[in-house]
Short mmCIF file of C-alpha atoms and ligand atoms in Angstrom, two decimals:
data_model
loop_
_atom_site.label_atom_id
_atom_site.label_comp_id
_atom_site.label_asym_id
_atom_site.label_seq_id
_atom_site.Cartn_x
_atom_site.Cartn_y
_atom_site.Cartn_z
CA MET A 768 227.79 127.39 -24.52
CA ALA A 769 225.87 126.97 -21.24
CA LYS A 770 225.22 123.38 -20.19
CA GLU A 771 221.71 121.95 -20.08
CA PRO A 772 220.38 121.80 -16.49
CA VAL A 773 220.59 118.48 -14.64
CA ARG A 774 217.46 117.53 -12.69
CA VAL A 775 218.28 116.44 -9.14
CA LEU A 776 215.67 114.82 -6.89
CA VAL A 777 215.98 115.13 -3.12
CA THR A 778 213.38 113.16 -1.17
CA GLY A 779 212.70 114.14 2.43
CA ALA A 780 213.71 117.63 1.36
CA ALA A 781 211.88 119.34 4.22
CA GLY A 782 213.97 117.45 6.76
CA GLN A 783 217.26 118.42 8.30
CA ILE A 784 219.58 116.77 5.75
CA GLY A 785 217.42 118.18 2.97
CA TYR A 786 217.77 121.67 4.41
CA ALA A 787 221.57 121.38 4.39
CA LEU A 788 221.73 119.58 1.05
CA VAL A 789 219.61 121.62 -1.33
CA PRO A 790 221.68 124.83 -1.05
CA MET A 791 224.85 122.81 -1.62
CA ILE A 792 223.37 121.37 -4.82
CA ALA A 793 222.14 124.79 -5.92
CA ARG A 794 225.63 126.23 -5.39
CA GLY A 795 227.30 123.62 -7.59
CA VAL A 796 228.95 121.63 -4.79
CA MET A 797 227.49 118.37 -6.10
CA LEU A 798 227.75 118.68 -9.89
CA GLY A 799 230.25 121.46 -10.49
CA ALA A 800 230.37 125.24 -10.56
CA ASP A 801 229.38 125.36 -14.24
CA GLN A 802 226.48 122.90 -14.07
CA PRO A 803 222.97 124.40 -13.91
CA VAL A 804 220.46 122.35 -11.92
CA ILE A 805 216.73 122.00 -11.48
CA LEU A 806 215.84 120.79 -8.00
CA HIS A 807 212.98 118.37 -7.48
CA MET A 808 212.01 118.21 -3.80
CA LEU A 809 209.67 115.55 -2.43
CA ASP A 810 208.19 115.24 1.02
CA ILE A 811 204.98 113.92 2.57
CA PRO A 812 201.76 115.97 2.97
CA PRO A 813 202.31 116.83 6.69
CA ALA A 814 205.59 118.48 5.65
CA ALA A 815 204.15 120.30 2.60
CA GLU A 816 204.14 123.73 4.22
CA ALA A 817 207.72 123.36 5.47
CA LEU A 818 208.73 122.14 2.00
CA ASN A 819 207.21 125.24 0.49
CA GLY A 820 209.22 127.31 2.97
CA VAL A 821 212.43 125.65 1.72
CA LYS A 822 211.38 126.49 -1.84
CA MET A 823 210.81 130.13 -0.82
CA GLU A 824 214.32 130.25 0.68
CA LEU A 825 215.85 128.77 -2.46
CA VAL A 826 214.19 131.53 -4.49
CA ASP A 827 215.39 134.14 -1.97
CA ALA A 828 218.96 132.87 -2.15
CA ALA A 829 219.06 133.74 -5.90
CA PHE A 830 221.47 130.91 -6.76
CA PRO A 831 222.75 131.59 -10.29
CA LEU A 832 222.95 127.86 -11.15
CA LEU A 833 219.42 127.09 -9.97
CA LYS A 834 217.16 127.04 -13.03
CA GLY A 835 213.98 125.75 -11.39
CA VAL A 836 212.44 124.16 -8.31
CA VAL A 837 209.73 121.53 -8.16
CA ALA A 838 208.39 121.13 -4.60
CA THR A 839 205.76 118.44 -4.32
CA THR A 840 204.23 115.67 -2.26
CA ASP A 841 203.52 113.63 -5.40
CA ALA A 842 206.19 110.99 -6.03
CA VAL A 843 205.45 110.77 -9.76
CA GLU A 844 205.81 114.53 -10.26
CA ALA A 845 208.98 114.50 -8.15
CA CYS A 846 210.61 111.65 -10.09
CA THR A 847 209.72 112.79 -13.59
CA GLY A 848 212.80 113.33 -15.74
CA VAL A 849 215.33 113.30 -12.90
CA ASN A 850 218.96 112.50 -13.75
CA VAL A 851 220.16 112.14 -10.16
CA ALA A 852 218.04 110.94 -7.22
CA VAL A 853 219.18 111.46 -3.64
CA MET A 854 216.85 109.45 -1.44
CA VAL A 855 216.85 111.01 2.03
CA GLY A 856 213.15 110.61 2.86
CA GLY A 857 212.41 108.49 5.91
CA PHE A 858 212.77 108.51 9.63
CA PRO A 859 216.03 108.94 11.55
CA ARG A 860 216.87 106.82 14.59
CA LYS A 861 216.84 108.33 18.04
CA GLU A 862 219.30 107.94 20.90
CA GLY A 863 219.70 104.30 21.99
CA MET A 864 218.48 102.84 18.69
CA GLU A 865 220.50 101.01 16.02
CA ARG A 866 219.94 102.02 12.39
CA LYS A 867 218.20 98.72 11.69
CA ASP A 868 215.51 99.74 14.21
CA VAL A 869 214.03 102.17 11.64
CA MET A 870 213.85 99.43 9.04
CA SER A 871 210.14 98.69 9.41
CA LYS A 872 209.24 102.36 8.89
CA ASN A 873 211.66 103.15 6.09
CA VAL A 874 211.84 100.04 3.93
CA SER A 875 208.20 100.39 2.80
CA ILE A 876 208.97 103.91 1.53
CA TYR A 877 211.64 102.48 -0.75
CA LYS A 878 209.32 99.81 -2.12
CA SER A 879 206.77 102.40 -3.15
CA GLN A 880 209.20 105.02 -4.47
CA ALA A 881 211.11 102.44 -6.53
CA SER A 882 208.33 102.16 -9.10
CA ALA A 883 207.90 105.94 -9.39
CA LEU A 884 211.62 106.24 -10.10
CA GLU A 885 211.69 103.29 -12.47
CA GLN A 886 208.79 104.60 -14.51
CA HIS A 887 209.46 108.32 -14.53
CA ALA A 888 213.14 109.12 -13.99
CA ALA A 889 215.41 109.87 -16.95
CA PRO A 890 217.15 106.86 -18.46
CA ASN A 891 220.42 106.16 -16.67
CA CYS A 892 219.36 108.09 -13.56
CA LYS A 893 221.95 107.71 -10.80
CA VAL A 894 220.42 106.86 -7.42
CA LEU A 895 221.97 107.47 -4.01
CA VAL A 896 220.13 106.14 -0.95
CA VAL A 897 220.91 108.05 2.25
CA ALA A 898 217.99 107.08 4.52
CA ASN A 899 218.71 104.34 7.02
CA PRO A 900 219.25 101.47 6.96
CA ALA A 901 220.91 102.72 3.78
CA ASN A 902 222.23 99.43 2.33
CA THR A 903 218.92 97.66 2.91
CA ASN A 904 216.82 100.51 1.51
CA ALA A 905 219.02 100.58 -1.60
CA LEU A 906 218.62 96.82 -2.04
CA ILE A 907 214.83 97.11 -1.67
CA LEU A 908 214.80 99.92 -4.21
CA LYS A 909 216.82 97.77 -6.60
CA GLU A 910 214.51 94.77 -6.16
CA PHE A 911 211.38 96.85 -6.77
CA ALA A 912 212.83 98.79 -9.72
CA PRO A 913 214.23 95.92 -11.78
CA SER A 914 214.59 97.97 -14.96
CA ILE A 915 217.01 100.43 -13.32
CA PRO A 916 220.49 98.97 -13.89
CA ALA A 917 221.90 97.64 -10.61
CA LYS A 918 225.06 99.71 -11.14
CA ASN A 919 222.93 102.87 -10.92
CA ILE A 920 221.71 102.17 -7.38
CA THR A 921 224.11 103.01 -4.57
CA CYS A 922 224.05 103.91 -0.90
CA LEU A 923 225.98 106.40 1.19
CA THR A 924 229.05 105.22 3.09
CA ARG A 925 231.04 108.30 2.11
CA LEU A 926 230.14 109.86 5.44
CA ASP A 927 231.93 106.99 7.21
CA HIS A 928 234.84 107.35 4.77
CA ASN A 929 235.09 111.07 5.50
CA ARG A 930 234.84 110.41 9.23
CA ALA A 931 237.80 108.03 8.95
CA LEU A 932 239.82 110.67 7.07
CA GLY A 933 238.90 113.20 9.75
CA GLN A 934 240.03 110.93 12.60
CA ILE A 935 243.42 110.28 10.96
CA SER A 936 243.89 113.97 10.23
CA GLU A 937 243.19 114.85 13.87
CA LYS A 938 245.44 112.10 15.24
CA LEU A 939 248.41 113.13 13.07
CA ASN A 940 247.65 116.85 13.08
CA VAL A 941 247.77 116.94 9.27
CA GLN A 942 245.42 118.48 6.72
CA VAL A 943 242.51 116.18 5.95
CA SER A 944 243.10 116.84 2.25
CA ASP A 945 246.51 115.16 2.61
CA VAL A 946 244.96 111.88 3.84
CA LYS A 947 243.51 109.44 1.31
CA ASN A 948 242.53 105.88 0.47
CA VAL A 949 240.85 104.73 3.65
CA ILE A 950 238.20 102.08 2.94
CA ILE A 951 234.81 101.46 4.49
CA TRP A 952 233.83 97.82 4.04
CA GLY A 953 230.29 96.56 4.44
CA ASN A 954 227.24 98.30 5.80
CA HIS A 955 226.57 101.85 6.94
CA SER A 956 226.07 100.45 10.43
CA SER A 957 228.10 99.66 13.52
CA THR A 958 229.22 96.42 11.81
CA GLN A 959 231.21 98.30 9.15
CA TYR A 960 235.00 97.91 9.00
CA PRO A 961 236.90 101.20 8.59
CA ASP A 962 240.24 100.16 7.09
CA VAL A 963 243.44 102.22 7.06
CA ASN A 964 245.73 99.47 5.81
CA HIS A 965 246.20 101.11 2.39
CA ALA A 966 245.65 104.70 3.49
CA THR A 967 248.39 107.27 3.01
CA VAL A 968 249.28 110.80 4.02
CA MET A 969 251.08 113.27 1.76
CA THR A 970 254.08 114.62 3.70
CA PRO A 971 256.89 117.00 2.65
CA SER A 972 258.96 113.88 1.91
CA GLY A 973 256.27 112.15 -0.17
CA GLU A 974 253.35 109.83 0.44
CA LYS A 975 253.64 107.71 3.62
CA PRO A 976 251.42 104.86 4.91
CA VAL A 977 249.10 105.86 7.73
CA ARG A 978 250.24 102.88 9.82
CA GLU A 979 253.87 104.04 9.55
CA LEU A 980 253.01 107.59 10.66
CA VAL A 981 250.52 106.77 13.42
CA LYS A 982 252.86 104.18 14.99
CA ASP A 983 250.03 103.17 17.32
CA ASP A 984 248.46 99.91 16.16
CA ALA A 985 246.43 99.66 19.35
CA TRP A 986 244.66 102.93 18.50
CA LEU A 987 244.26 102.05 14.81
CA ASN A 988 242.88 98.59 15.61
CA GLY A 989 240.72 99.76 18.50
CA GLU A 990 239.57 103.29 19.27
CA PHE A 991 239.86 104.52 15.68
CA ILE A 992 237.55 101.75 14.43
CA THR A 993 234.94 102.10 17.17
CA THR A 994 234.95 105.91 16.89
CA VAL A 995 234.10 105.71 13.17
CA GLN A 996 231.59 102.89 13.71
CA GLN A 997 229.85 104.78 16.53
CA ARG A 998 230.15 108.35 15.23
CA GLY A 999 226.53 108.57 14.15
CA ALA A 1000 225.38 107.62 17.66
CA ALA A 1001 227.82 110.11 19.23
CA ILE A 1002 226.35 112.89 17.11
CA ILE A 1003 222.79 111.93 18.03
CA LYS A 1004 223.82 111.99 21.71
CA ALA A 1005 225.39 115.43 21.34
CA ARG A 1006 222.85 117.12 19.04
CA LYS A 1007 219.73 115.14 19.96
CA LEU A 1008 219.42 114.96 16.18
CA SER A 1009 221.31 112.84 13.70
CA SER A 1010 224.11 114.18 11.54
CA ALA A 1011 222.94 116.52 8.82
CA LEU A 1012 225.59 118.89 7.48
CA SER A 1013 228.21 116.13 7.24
CA ALA A 1014 225.67 113.76 5.68
CA ALA A 1015 224.67 116.38 3.10
CA SER A 1016 228.30 117.14 2.31
CA ALA A 1017 229.11 113.43 1.95
CA ALA A 1018 226.14 112.98 -0.40
CA CYS A 1019 227.58 115.77 -2.59
CA ASP A 1020 231.03 114.11 -2.50
CA HIS A 1021 229.51 110.74 -3.48
CA ILE A 1022 227.60 112.07 -6.50
CA ARG A 1023 230.38 114.47 -7.57
CA ASP A 1024 232.99 111.72 -7.69
CA TRP A 1025 230.60 109.29 -9.38
CA VAL A 1026 229.65 111.79 -12.11
CA LEU A 1027 232.91 113.73 -12.52
CA GLY A 1028 235.42 111.00 -11.57
CA THR A 1029 237.81 110.25 -8.74
CA PRO A 1030 241.28 111.87 -8.82
CA GLU A 1031 244.13 109.74 -10.20
CA GLY A 1032 245.50 107.38 -7.53
CA THR A 1033 242.55 107.91 -5.19
CA TRP A 1034 239.61 105.72 -4.36
CA VAL A 1035 236.51 106.42 -2.31
CA SER A 1036 233.98 104.22 -0.50
CA MET A 1037 230.55 103.67 -2.01
CA GLY A 1038 227.81 101.20 -1.18
CA VAL A 1039 227.36 99.41 -4.51
CA TYR A 1040 225.86 96.25 -5.93
CA SER A 1041 228.23 93.43 -4.95
CA ASP A 1042 229.61 91.14 -7.64
CA GLY A 1043 231.14 88.92 -4.94
CA SER A 1044 234.48 90.75 -4.90
CA TYR A 1045 236.49 90.11 -1.71
CA ASN A 1046 234.10 87.23 -0.89
CA ALA A 1047 231.39 89.71 0.04
CA PRO A 1048 228.00 88.14 -0.71
CA ALA A 1049 227.03 88.76 -4.34
CA GLY A 1050 223.82 90.66 -4.94
CA VAL A 1051 223.77 92.80 -1.80
CA ILE A 1052 224.60 96.50 -1.59
CA TYR A 1053 227.99 96.56 0.08
CA SER A 1054 230.59 99.28 0.63
CA PHE A 1055 233.82 98.77 -1.31
CA PRO A 1056 236.71 100.94 -2.42
CA VAL A 1057 235.80 102.27 -5.88
CA THR A 1058 237.25 104.52 -8.53
CA CYS A 1059 234.95 106.40 -10.89
CA LYS A 1060 235.44 107.42 -14.49
CA ASN A 1061 233.00 108.55 -17.20
CA GLY A 1062 230.10 108.23 -14.77
CA GLU A 1063 230.79 104.58 -13.86
CA TRP A 1064 232.21 103.12 -10.65
CA THR A 1065 234.62 100.17 -10.57
CA ILE A 1066 235.52 98.16 -7.47
CA VAL A 1067 239.25 98.45 -6.73
CA GLN A 1068 240.68 94.94 -6.51
CA GLY A 1069 243.61 93.54 -4.54
CA LYS A 1070 243.13 95.57 -1.36
CA ASN A 1071 242.71 92.62 0.99
CA THR A 1072 243.76 93.71 4.40
CA GLY A 1073 245.84 90.69 5.39
CA LYS A 1074 245.75 89.91 9.05
CA TYR A 1075 243.18 92.65 9.68
CA ASP A 1076 240.90 91.47 6.89
CA PRO A 1077 237.29 91.54 8.14
CA ILE A 1078 236.04 89.37 5.29
CA THR A 1079 238.60 86.67 4.74
CA CYS A 1080 239.86 86.22 8.29
P1 NAD B 2013 214.40 114.23 9.14
O1 NAD B 2013 213.37 113.56 9.95
O2 NAD B 2013 214.88 115.59 9.54
O3 NAD B 2013 213.89 114.37 7.63
C1 NAD B 2013 213.36 113.31 6.93
C2 NAD B 2013 212.28 113.84 5.99
O4 NAD B 2013 211.78 112.74 5.25
C3 NAD B 2013 211.11 114.49 6.73
O5 NAD B 2013 210.87 115.79 6.19
C4 NAD B 2013 209.96 113.54 6.44
O6 NAD B 2013 208.70 114.21 6.34
C5 NAD B 2013 210.40 112.98 5.09
N1 NAD B 2013 209.70 111.77 4.71
C6 NAD B 2013 209.20 110.77 5.49
N2 NAD B 2013 208.61 109.84 4.72
C7 NAD B 2013 208.76 110.25 3.44
C8 NAD B 2013 208.34 109.72 2.21
N3 NAD B 2013 207.63 108.59 2.13
N4 NAD B 2013 208.65 110.39 1.08
C9 NAD B 2013 209.34 111.55 1.14
N5 NAD B 2013 209.76 112.11 2.28
C10 NAD B 2013 209.46 111.46 3.42
O7 NAD B 2013 215.60 113.21 8.99
P2 NAD B 2013 217.09 113.51 8.51
O8 NAD B 2013 217.91 113.84 9.68
O9 NAD B 2013 217.06 114.43 7.34
O10 NAD B 2013 217.54 112.03 8.07
C11 NAD B 2013 216.94 111.41 6.96
C12 NAD B 2013 217.41 109.96 6.87
O11 NAD B 2013 218.80 109.91 6.56
C13 NAD B 2013 217.24 109.16 8.15
O12 NAD B 2013 216.82 107.84 7.85
C14 NAD B 2013 218.66 109.16 8.74
O13 NAD B 2013 218.85 108.09 9.63
C15 NAD B 2013 219.46 109.01 7.47
N6 NAD B 2013 220.88 109.36 7.54
C16 NAD B 2013 221.75 108.60 6.82
C17 NAD B 2013 223.11 108.91 6.80
C18 NAD B 2013 224.08 108.09 6.01
O14 NAD B 2013 225.30 108.34 6.12
N7 NAD B 2013 223.68 107.13 5.20
C19 NAD B 2013 223.57 110.02 7.52
C20 NAD B 2013 222.64 110.78 8.24
C21 NAD B 2013 221.30 110.43 8.25
C1 LMR B 2014 224.98 108.78 10.73
O1 LMR B 2014 225.85 107.93 10.52
O2 LMR B 2014 225.25 109.88 11.25
C2 LMR B 2014 223.57 108.50 10.29
O3 LMR B 2014 223.44 107.20 9.78
C3 LMR B 2014 222.58 108.77 11.36
C4 LMR B 2014 222.60 107.69 12.42
O4 LMR B 2014 221.51 107.19 12.73
O5 LMR B 2014 223.67 107.36 12.92
#
């Protein structure tokens, strides 16, 4: 029997991440190749015409899984009945800015959209905040939507996680799918700590630690970390626009693993409500290693990084 459609909200859907993300969702990249979806797209009135153009293209693409499209500038209409909310709406930073520099513009959006979500989304709606500063916006959303369980509000650090996998794969000239269990600790900002101390690579003779294969601690403790920390800025410098296809893909990875589960023996990085694990401040949205099962994430414990530990050292 065909599954009931899942309603997925994308805010800022007329923007560049939105344009990359909505076809991925409509193709089943986020929720599975057998999961019908209804897309809810929200943007602001100046972008209404562009939003309607995206809707026209979605119709023209004739996606078999796409069972409906709501394109609106009304937050209540956009949020009504949604099961998954991907919050992309806001302003990106420009060259020379830090992500916190867009805080004054973006945080107010998350205050106002929190109540629309709280009042109109489906019960147990899973929320992913992408817009920067992502951890702060997610925390604001949580504070202003107190009836949404804290465990349902997350932010995107999967892009940083994927960037770390990509760097290791390039350094070792191995398939990225053979690299796993990097960790992004902290904020989606240049203060994050990309950690390879538990990461492994599948080789013909079994799984090997990344540190053993790379054999270059100076690179792992230096250039690797700064490259991942600064990758967003490098992309802005190169494209004159911030990352979009990789951000959209990471958003799909985040929701897919949260809803459908992480593979056995693998964790991923998600910005989640901190319970104080690893001495991270309790109550903030912080990126940890997590596994997911039955639609719930759990922080992986015992992955302190010893002498490299950014939290306890
Ligand atoms: P963009 O400017 O192309 O698109 C943003 C869209 O949001 C625009 O269409 C804009 O009209 C819309 N918008 C503005 N205010 C809104 C509101 N109140 N409600 C609904 N929509 C609203 O930007 P983009 O490149 O798509 O980036 C979006 C955000 O995602 C930025 O803040 C960017 O910094 C962030 N980002 C985060 C990550 C991450 O890994 N967490 C990665 C890439 C980008
Ligand atoms: C990214 O990491 O690519 C995004 O957060 C965009 C940015 O401002 O760096």
